[in-house]
Amino acid sequence: MTGKLINKRFPPAAGVASALAVLVVLALSVLGNASTQQPAPASAPAGEFSAERAVSELGRFATEPRPMGSPASDRAKDHLVERLRAEGLQVHVQHSVGVRSGTGLATFGRVDNVVATLPGNASTGSVLLAAHYDSAAVGPGASDDGSSVAAMLETVRALRAGGPLRNDLVLVITDGEEDGLLGANAFVREHPLAPRGGVVLNWEARGVDGPSLMFETSKDNARLVETFTTAVEHPRGDSSMVAMYRMLPNNTDFTAFTQAGFTGLNSAYIEGSSRYHTAGDSIANLAPGSLQHQGENMLALARAFGDADLAGLRSDHDLIYFRALGMTITYPDTLVWPLAGLAALLLVGAVALARYRRLVSLPKVLVSALSALLPIAASVVLAQAMWSLMVAVRPGYDLMGGLVHRPLIFQVAIVALTGFALLCWYLPLRNRLGQAALALGGLAWPTALGIACAALAPGASFVFTVPALAGALGALIALMFPRWALVPVTAGALVSAMVLPAVTRNVFHGVGLALGGAGALLVVLLGLVLLPIGELFFPDRALRRRSVAVILLSAFAVACASVGGGLAADGFDAQHPRRSHLAYVLDADANTASWVSAEDEPTDWTKQFVGTRNTDRLPAGYARGDLWTGPARPLDVDGPRVTGSRAGDTVTLHVSSGRGATDLVLRVDRPITDVTARAPGSAPVSVQVSGTRAGTWPGEIRFRDLPPEGADITFRARGNQVQVTAIDETHGLAVAPGFRPRPPDVEAGTREDGDRIAVTRTYRF
């Protein structure tokens, strides 16, 4: 029994129309969800959002790096305070110390949050617009997150041009996000507005282009998502992003707010991510359409939540939401299990009916389902192997984390490799097991994954359940009405073509090519669902071995050509530079200095400074991971100063910098717990630490924006003697002896200890 799901009893034109319809919907799904908005000019009506006006604001504070505690950060803060007061808001600056813990790590920092309030006329609570004004140390942060701050200023201007809002609108422009959400932590921990709670709308950017995606929500989000989908004219994002973000160790300021009890939504644009945290995150590279989309959404949501009864936004469940051909589909998470179960029942029914019609046998369906794991696994492996090959051919990709400058052609290559893997499975088995058995067996995987997601990540279940449900229903109806089989099968394929490409595109841009296997998994599942449509391109008779070989070789050639074309097109130049990592380290105890690089294969520029893997010259506790080193001339500067004592397991220190460095790090040679820091004029701040740091000494304490007087730090560490290496750090390498600037086609990488002058001293307590 090797029957077909669609017997070709229809005019050839019908088959062509069916396949063409699926291809058109695939293209529309990808392109429709990639679109941003046409930037509005400065002459746009006063009550509307204008990207041109927002960019003008951005140019006043986001043209240089703004790490916390820097003069540029202070200038940006002062400008924001002045602008918001000019708009008539009640503005103050919250001075505090923020804190965050990680594995073996405690980070403290002095923060200056700008908080501005626009009172409502009949308030039911507070609506918070949140973004951060600090940037990475090596780039101006025009997108991350200057664009969101500029959008907030433009949003306030547009709101002031209309009638008053019902609820209080609070702008929380945080400091210290890049160093560990420090400003957000200080706000929710100490600010008098924080205990009132409210709805927080956080705005981020992880690139310089692409649509604004609403990618994260607080729990029980039904009313929030309903408001988003009705208020926003061009909503983007889906609940699979919410589900994945809840499971992964990624964080924005939104994390601090929701952990403190706020409800809300988190949005960002994520394309052009090769510019993220680099000098390329500039106004020149910012896509105005992305800023327009983010700003329009911000203004619409500020108005919607600003006039809502916030008490009525409470809910007891989440909504599943996703886009399909310009429409936003939503349903309650209580339907996740019923829909996953229904997909399984429909698939069982289709298999039973196909067996009754003698089109399949149960063993052949089972073999088809089990063997379908081969193209699934092969697609993931090939995508990951492609990235390894890319790094081997072009070592400069290593520091980019999969976020290359021109990703599109490589994404096409992953699709081609996936198609190759699918054909390698399908063509040899097509006439042995039968098209019907392969199609029904292939549907078993999205069905099973839908059930798994229902249990583990309900928000992502639609990614698999909806295609499985549509495919199984289409197959069942086709088997019930064989003469019209093409219609229901095509309808089922169209549903998958509406849903999966948009999700796949977001995955490709979200995780990058280093995890290209995640996108490949979705592509191969789409291919399995579309097998009956793909069968329309093959003749009824069995393909000869030569024909099979030609098809497979052609598919592989397309994949190889895509990879080769991508490597040829994605070279490094002044507009698309290669990343590098370099630091200058002075051991003040030994009066020796070293250049240090964490590059896997140093650039020609970096090779001027480093040439060995030997790290013996480095101060105790400084090295983290595999490093290249080279000798350097010592600077004549003072360094960190540490005094202190130990009582039992408790170590009490006073730390400062003799050269006025604003960042200080303590590396401890054993695990630490119970860390407390106190800066002059601030209350002590404590945090629990567990675990150990990887690739370096077990414990680490950071203090960002260290005051000139220093700070007091207390921690617990067991053992007879505790060794502490203090490292004070300043941004930039220009004053380091022997430093030569980078050429135009090389830029500073994103590792946080790069492009710093570090001076160390080691102490024992």
JSON list of C-alpha atoms in Angstrom, two decimals, residues 34-37 142-144 204-213 268-276 281-282 285-294:
[
{"chain": "A", "resi": 34, "resn": "ALA", "atom": "CA", "xyz": [9.37, 42.44, 8.02]},
{"chain": "A", "resi": 35, "resn": "SER", "atom": "CA", "xyz": [7.82, 45.80, 7.24]},
{"chain": "A", "resi": 36, "resn": "THR", "atom": "CA", "xyz": [8.24, 48.85, 9.45]},
{"chain": "A", "resi": 37, "resn": "GLN", "atom": "CA", "xyz": [6.49, 52.20, 9.03]},
{"chain": "A", "resi": 142, "resn": "ALA", "atom": "CA", "xyz": [21.64, 55.51, 19.30]},
{"chain": "A", "resi": 143, "resn": "SER", "atom": "CA", "xyz": [19.31, 52.53, 19.08]},
{"chain": "A", "resi": 144, "resn": "ASP", "atom": "CA", "xyz": [20.10, 50.82, 22.38]},
{"chain": "A", "resi": 204, "resn": "GLU", "atom": "CA", "xyz": [14.43, 48.32, 23.97]},
{"chain": "A", "resi": 205, "resn": "ALA", "atom": "CA", "xyz": [16.53, 47.80, 20.82]},
{"chain": "A", "resi": 206, "resn": "ARG", "atom": "CA", "xyz": [18.82, 44.90, 19.98]},
{"chain": "A", "resi": 207, "resn": "GLY", "atom": "CA", "xyz": [19.80, 46.19, 16.57]},
{"chain": "A", "resi": 208, "resn": "VAL", "atom": "CA", "xyz": [19.24, 49.17, 14.34]},
{"chain": "A", "resi": 209, "resn": "ASP", "atom": "CA", "xyz": [16.49, 47.94, 12.01]},
{"chain": "A", "resi": 210, "resn": "GLY", "atom": "CA", "xyz": [13.32, 45.87, 11.73]},
{"chain": "A", "resi": 211, "resn": "PRO", "atom": "CA", "xyz": [9.77, 46.09, 13.06]},
{"chain": "A", "resi": 212, "resn": "SER", "atom": "CA", "xyz": [9.03, 46.76, 16.71]},
{"chain": "A", "resi": 213, "resn": "LEU", "atom": "CA", "xyz": [8.15, 43.39, 18.26]},
{"chain": "A", "resi": 268, "resn": "ALA", "atom": "CA", "xyz": [12.08, 46.01, 20.82]},
{"chain": "A", "resi": 269, "resn": "TYR", "atom": "CA", "xyz": [13.33, 45.85, 17.27]},
{"chain": "A", "resi": 270, "resn": "ILE", "atom": "CA", "xyz": [16.07, 43.29, 16.69]},
{"chain": "A", "resi": 271, "resn": "GLU", "atom": "CA", "xyz": [17.35, 43.42, 13.11]},
{"chain": "A", "resi": 272, "resn": "GLY", "atom": "CA", "xyz": [20.67, 44.87, 12.05]},
{"chain": "A", "resi": 273, "resn": "SER", "atom": "CA", "xyz": [21.98, 43.32, 15.26]},
{"chain": "A", "resi": 274, "resn": "SER", "atom": "CA", "xyz": [25.60, 43.25, 14.08]},
{"chain": "A", "resi": 275, "resn": "ARG", "atom": "CA", "xyz": [25.63, 46.90, 15.24]},
{"chain": "A", "resi": 276, "resn": "TYR", "atom": "CA", "xyz": [24.44, 45.98, 18.75]},
{"chain": "A", "resi": 281, "resn": "ASP", "atom": "CA", "xyz": [24.96, 51.70, 16.91]},
{"chain": "A", "resi": 282, "resn": "SER", "atom": "CA", "xyz": [24.82, 55.25, 15.61]},
{"chain": "A", "resi": 285, "resn": "ASN", "atom": "CA", "xyz": [22.79, 53.44, 10.94]},
{"chain": "A", "resi": 286, "resn": "LEU", "atom": "CA", "xyz": [19.42, 53.71, 12.72]},
{"chain": "A", "resi": 287, "resn": "ALA", "atom": "CA", "xyz": [16.52, 52.85, 10.42]},
{"chain": "A", "resi": 288, "resn": "PRO", "atom": "CA", "xyz": [13.97, 55.69, 10.72]},
{"chain": "A", "resi": 289, "resn": "GLY", "atom": "CA", "xyz": [11.15, 53.27, 9.91]},
{"chain": "A", "resi": 290, "resn": "SER", "atom": "CA", "xyz": [11.99, 51.20, 12.99]},
{"chain": "A", "resi": 291, "resn": "LEU", "atom": "CA", "xyz": [11.94, 54.29, 15.18]},
{"chain": "A", "resi": 292, "resn": "GLN", "atom": "CA", "xyz": [8.62, 55.32, 13.60]},
{"chain": "A", "resi": 293, "resn": "HIS", "atom": "CA", "xyz": [7.08, 51.90, 14.29]},
{"chain": "A", "resi": 294, "resn": "GLN", "atom": "CA", "xyz": [8.33, 51.79, 17.87]}
]
